[in-house]
Tab-separated table of C-alpha atoms in Angstrom:
chain	number	residue	atom	x	y	z
A	1	UNK	CA	10.314	36.904	75.325
A	2	UNK	CA	11.951	38.993	77.980
A	3	UNK	CA	14.437	36.144	78.281
A	4	UNK	CA	15.486	36.643	74.664
A	5	UNK	CA	15.902	40.374	75.218
A	6	UNK	CA	18.038	39.709	78.303
A	7	UNK	CA	20.148	37.195	76.388
A	8	UNK	CA	20.525	39.555	73.451
A	9	UNK	CA	21.462	42.463	75.747
A	10	UNK	CA	24.156	40.331	77.364
A	11	UNK	CA	25.929	39.662	74.072
A	12	UNK	CA	25.321	42.862	72.119
A	13	UNK	CA	28.666	44.461	71.245
A	14	UNK	CA	27.623	46.231	68.070
A	15	UNK	CA	25.147	48.873	67.094
A	16	UNK	CA	21.849	47.655	65.618
A	17	UNK	CA	22.139	46.857	61.935
A	18	UNK	CA	25.846	46.080	62.026
A	19	UNK	CA	27.254	42.871	60.579
A	20	UNK	CA	26.404	39.750	62.582
A	21	UNK	CA	29.071	37.665	60.837
A	22	UNK	CA	30.958	36.912	64.066
A	23	UNK	CA	27.825	36.052	66.034
A	24	UNK	CA	28.167	38.875	68.564
A	25	UNK	CA	24.476	39.821	68.277
A	26	UNK	CA	23.267	36.254	68.721
A	27	UNK	CA	21.899	34.586	71.846
A	28	UNK	CA	24.767	32.638	73.409
A	29	UNK	CA	23.032	29.228	73.185
A	30	UNK	CA	22.972	29.540	69.381
A	31	UNK	CA	26.772	29.828	69.415
A	32	UNK	CA	27.684	27.530	72.339
A	33	UNK	CA	26.471	23.925	71.976
A	34	UNK	CA	27.206	23.105	75.634
A	35	UNK	CA	25.040	25.989	76.860
A	36	UNK	CA	22.348	25.060	74.330
A	37	UNK	CA	22.289	21.449	75.595
A	38	UNK	CA	22.167	22.619	79.228
A	39	UNK	CA	19.174	24.855	78.470
A	40	UNK	CA	17.457	22.116	76.468
A	41	UNK	CA	17.944	19.703	79.383
A	42	UNK	CA	16.256	22.254	81.645
A	43	UNK	CA	13.289	22.393	79.244
A	44	UNK	CA	13.092	18.586	79.263
A	45	UNK	CA	13.154	18.278	83.054
A	46	UNK	CA	11.107	21.341	84.016
A	47	UNK	CA	8.605	21.533	81.146
A	48	UNK	CA	8.528	18.037	79.602
A	49	UNK	CA	10.051	19.192	76.277
A	50	UNK	CA	9.566	16.428	73.750
A	51	UNK	CA	8.821	13.971	72.419
A	52	UNK	CA	12.354	12.726	71.856
A	53	UNK	CA	11.604	11.570	68.309
A	54	UNK	CA	8.509	13.326	66.947
A	55	UNK	CA	8.338	10.922	63.985
A	56	UNK	CA	7.323	8.069	66.303
A	57	UNK	CA	3.747	7.669	67.624
A	58	UNK	CA	4.742	8.679	71.209
A	59	UNK	CA	1.272	7.780	72.477
A	60	UNK	CA	2.218	7.918	76.196
A	61	UNK	CA	3.826	11.345	75.769
A	62	UNK	CA	0.799	12.806	73.984
A	63	UNK	CA	-1.689	11.168	76.359
A	64	UNK	CA	0.118	12.807	79.298
A	65	UNK	CA	0.046	16.219	77.540
A	66	UNK	CA	-3.645	15.804	76.693
A	67	UNK	CA	-4.473	14.920	80.302
A	68	UNK	CA	-2.430	17.827	81.642
A	69	UNK	CA	-4.059	20.335	79.286
A	70	UNK	CA	-7.495	18.681	79.547
A	71	UNK	CA	-7.812	18.290	75.774
A	72	UNK	CA	-7.943	15.385	73.339
A	73	UNK	CA	-4.708	13.794	72.150
A	74	UNK	CA	-5.400	15.164	68.664
A	75	UNK	CA	-5.730	18.665	70.112
A	76	UNK	CA	-2.570	18.265	72.193
A	77	UNK	CA	-0.675	17.258	69.048
A	78	UNK	CA	-1.642	20.626	67.520
A	79	UNK	CA	0.177	22.605	70.242
A	80	UNK	CA	3.722	22.423	68.907
A	81	UNK	CA	6.824	24.552	69.245
A	82	UNK	CA	6.299	25.516	65.616
A	83	UNK	CA	3.111	27.401	66.512
A	84	UNK	CA	4.187	28.644	69.948
A	85	UNK	CA	4.498	32.403	70.452
A	86	UNK	CA	7.921	31.861	72.070
A	87	UNK	CA	9.283	30.012	68.995
A	88	UNK	CA	11.492	32.518	67.179
A	89	UNK	CA	12.014	31.783	63.480
A	90	UNK	CA	13.051	35.265	62.404
A	91	UNK	CA	15.692	35.578	59.702
A	92	UNK	CA	18.111	36.997	62.283
A	93	UNK	CA	17.764	34.061	64.658
A	94	UNK	CA	18.089	31.548	61.813
A	95	UNK	CA	21.308	33.292	60.778
A	96	UNK	CA	22.535	32.937	64.361
A	97	UNK	CA	21.654	29.240	64.401
A	98	UNK	CA	23.456	28.701	61.089
A	99	UNK	CA	26.563	30.491	62.395
A	100	UNK	CA	26.528	28.341	65.520
A	101	UNK	CA	26.252	25.117	63.532
A	102	UNK	CA	29.196	26.226	61.434
A	103	UNK	CA	30.293	25.385	57.951
A	104	UNK	CA	31.660	21.929	58.875
A	105	UNK	CA	28.078	20.762	58.417
A	106	UNK	CA	25.298	22.043	56.179
A	107	UNK	CA	23.766	24.580	58.581
A	108	UNK	CA	20.863	25.623	56.359
A	109	UNK	CA	20.077	22.013	55.499
A	110	UNK	CA	20.047	21.159	59.203
A	111	UNK	CA	17.809	24.124	60.040
A	112	UNK	CA	15.379	23.140	57.297
A	113	UNK	CA	15.402	19.401	58.018
A	114	UNK	CA	14.863	19.846	61.782
A	115	UNK	CA	12.643	22.911	61.273
A	116	UNK	CA	14.755	24.726	63.875
A	117	UNK	CA	13.931	27.926	65.651
A	118	UNK	CA	14.843	29.411	69.011
A	119	UNK	CA	12.850	28.947	72.207
A	120	UNK	CA	12.678	32.344	73.886
A	121	UNK	CA	11.404	30.854	77.155
A	122	UNK	CA	14.179	28.308	77.742
A	123	UNK	CA	16.899	29.834	75.516
A	124	UNK	CA	17.833	26.966	73.200
A	125	UNK	CA	17.559	25.836	69.589
A	126	UNK	CA	14.235	24.093	69.291
A	127	UNK	CA	12.570	21.792	66.747
A	128	UNK	CA	9.164	22.907	65.477
A	129	UNK	CA	7.687	19.390	65.751
A	130	UNK	CA	8.155	19.209	69.529
A	131	UNK	CA	6.256	20.846	72.414
A	132	UNK	CA	6.519	21.573	76.133
A	133	UNK	CA	4.345	22.511	79.086
A	134	UNK	CA	5.153	26.195	78.555
A	135	UNK	CA	3.517	26.278	75.077
A	136	UNK	CA	1.888	29.659	74.357
A	137	UNK	CA	-0.713	30.242	71.633
A	138	UNK	CA	0.031	32.703	68.848
A	139	UNK	CA	3.244	31.723	67.144
A	140	UNK	CA	5.640	31.401	65.694
A	141	UNK	CA	7.539	34.646	66.182
A	142	UNK	CA	8.700	35.540	62.676
A	143	UNK	CA	10.112	38.898	63.685
A	144	UNK	CA	7.594	40.680	61.433
A	145	UNK	CA	5.492	42.084	64.293
A	146	UNK	CA	8.612	43.536	65.935
A	147	UNK	CA	9.568	45.192	62.657
A	148	UNK	CA	6.032	46.547	62.248
A	149	UNK	CA	6.116	48.017	65.766
A	150	UNK	CA	9.526	49.573	65.087
A	151	UNK	CA	8.201	51.061	61.849
A	152	UNK	CA	5.184	52.515	63.687
A	153	UNK	CA	7.492	54.061	66.258
A	154	UNK	CA	9.541	55.742	63.534
A	155	UNK	CA	6.456	57.401	62.038
A	156	UNK	CA	5.513	59.163	65.281
C-alpha cells in the first residue's frame, strides 16, 4: 500500500478534497493505458497474475497456485484479487478508473462487468476474479478503514 501512496504523492497537484475531474489525484496507471499495461505485464511475469480468462476452468493455473501455496485447488480459487488487501475498490479509485477509461466507452459498465479495482502492489487496474502470488489476506480495500482512521485522528 506504500506503493499507492508513492504513486498518489507523485501526481497530487491539488489539496485534499478538491475536484478530481481532470484526474490529477489519480494513480498514473489509471489514466495512462500504456503504463497500466506495462505494470500488468510485470505482475504477470513476476507474480503469475492470472488466469488470463477467469471464466475458463484453468485447471493447470489453479493446480500450480495450489501447489505453491500448499493448499487444495478449491482453497487456492478462494484467494482472489477481489478479496486481497491490496485490491483497492474505494469510490475514489473507481472514479479514477472511470476517468481513465473515458466517455468513448461505458466506463462504469466496464468497471462493473470486469469487477475492476486497483492493485496497490503492482500499480495497475485489476480484475477481482484473478489472483497473483502476492495475494494478501484481508481485502478488499474499500477506503472505509482509511476514513475511519482519519476520523479518529480528527477527534484527538
